[in-house]
C-alpha angles and dihedrals in degrees: 000000000000119000114290114250127219133186113216121195125206087035099150095079148353121008094356093054091045090049091055090053094046094050093045088051090056095050104268126141105230137193111200117209128196140125096255106081094184093058091047091051091054091049091048092052092049102042107022091240119143120245138212124178113219143149105227092204087067119085090203093053093049091049089050090050091051091051092049092050093047091051097047106047148300123317124221105163142030112201108188111195102143116109136087149180134268123198137347098237127146116252091257092051100040120129111237090215090059093049091048091051092049092050091047094046098043107028112019092043088056091049092048092051095047092048093048100041106033093089089056092046089052090053090049090051092048093053101036107027105258145008135209142222116190126183124195105212124156143244081256085077089062106039128033121222134185111271092019101082098115093047091041090055095045096047092043087053091052091048091051089050089056093046092050092045091055090056093045092052094050108136094030124097092241118117123213113204129182121198112193113188126191121204110000120175105218127156098248117022100081092030090058092043091054095047097256097308099147095184092053090046093054092048088064089068099036111138096356110142106230109334113200118279130217088252091057091057092042090054089056091048091052091046092052094049093044094050115109110287094247092057116087119189096204097187129005113188112191131180137163112264088247090064107066092170138355089269100035115074125161117216117199133036117327113236136157114263115261094028099092091113095050 
């Protein structure tokens, strides 16, 4: 069998970029997708991954991506990482434009991709045994927090899409995996959420002993896709040890109790 091929969205930075690298390192052919063609070109030159520039909030761009994939080889996995958050407003103060963007970027983009690419994934499964869809959501999909309502709602919507899709694909050899990270320190997520305020973005991580990295999440993505085809990891929730829950975050070095004098 030829190498399996995956399309990875959000590939120009953060978890998406790291996922391209992790899958390439484990033998996958990969097509990275993002809006920033220059970043994709650099990743392509470094890793040998393919690249396709697209805005996943555009029906035309998603249709063009589907056509490109169909013309260039089989498809065995959709890894949907693209998305994001805007703002930390209360519900009463939220900007409708921010909420609309979050729903478009996190939920409707996932629906567009599934609708456009599922026929190709079915063909990949028919010829090579199984196919995969994997969605990177967030612990924000599981637990609400003040100032997170718009992102909570969008990521919960994306998670419900994945859960429903798994039921709808019952009887087909197509896995549906959800990876829900907690605190991940990436260069852009919090910076974009806070409108480019770099000082405020860094304060989010102040004193946290080893928040997750994009590479940590990418390793889990690669593990899930490389698991035997009959094994489905429905939901993987991952957090740094310092974050016991969405609302409980330790700041400062982690150490066992009673060892302060050691």
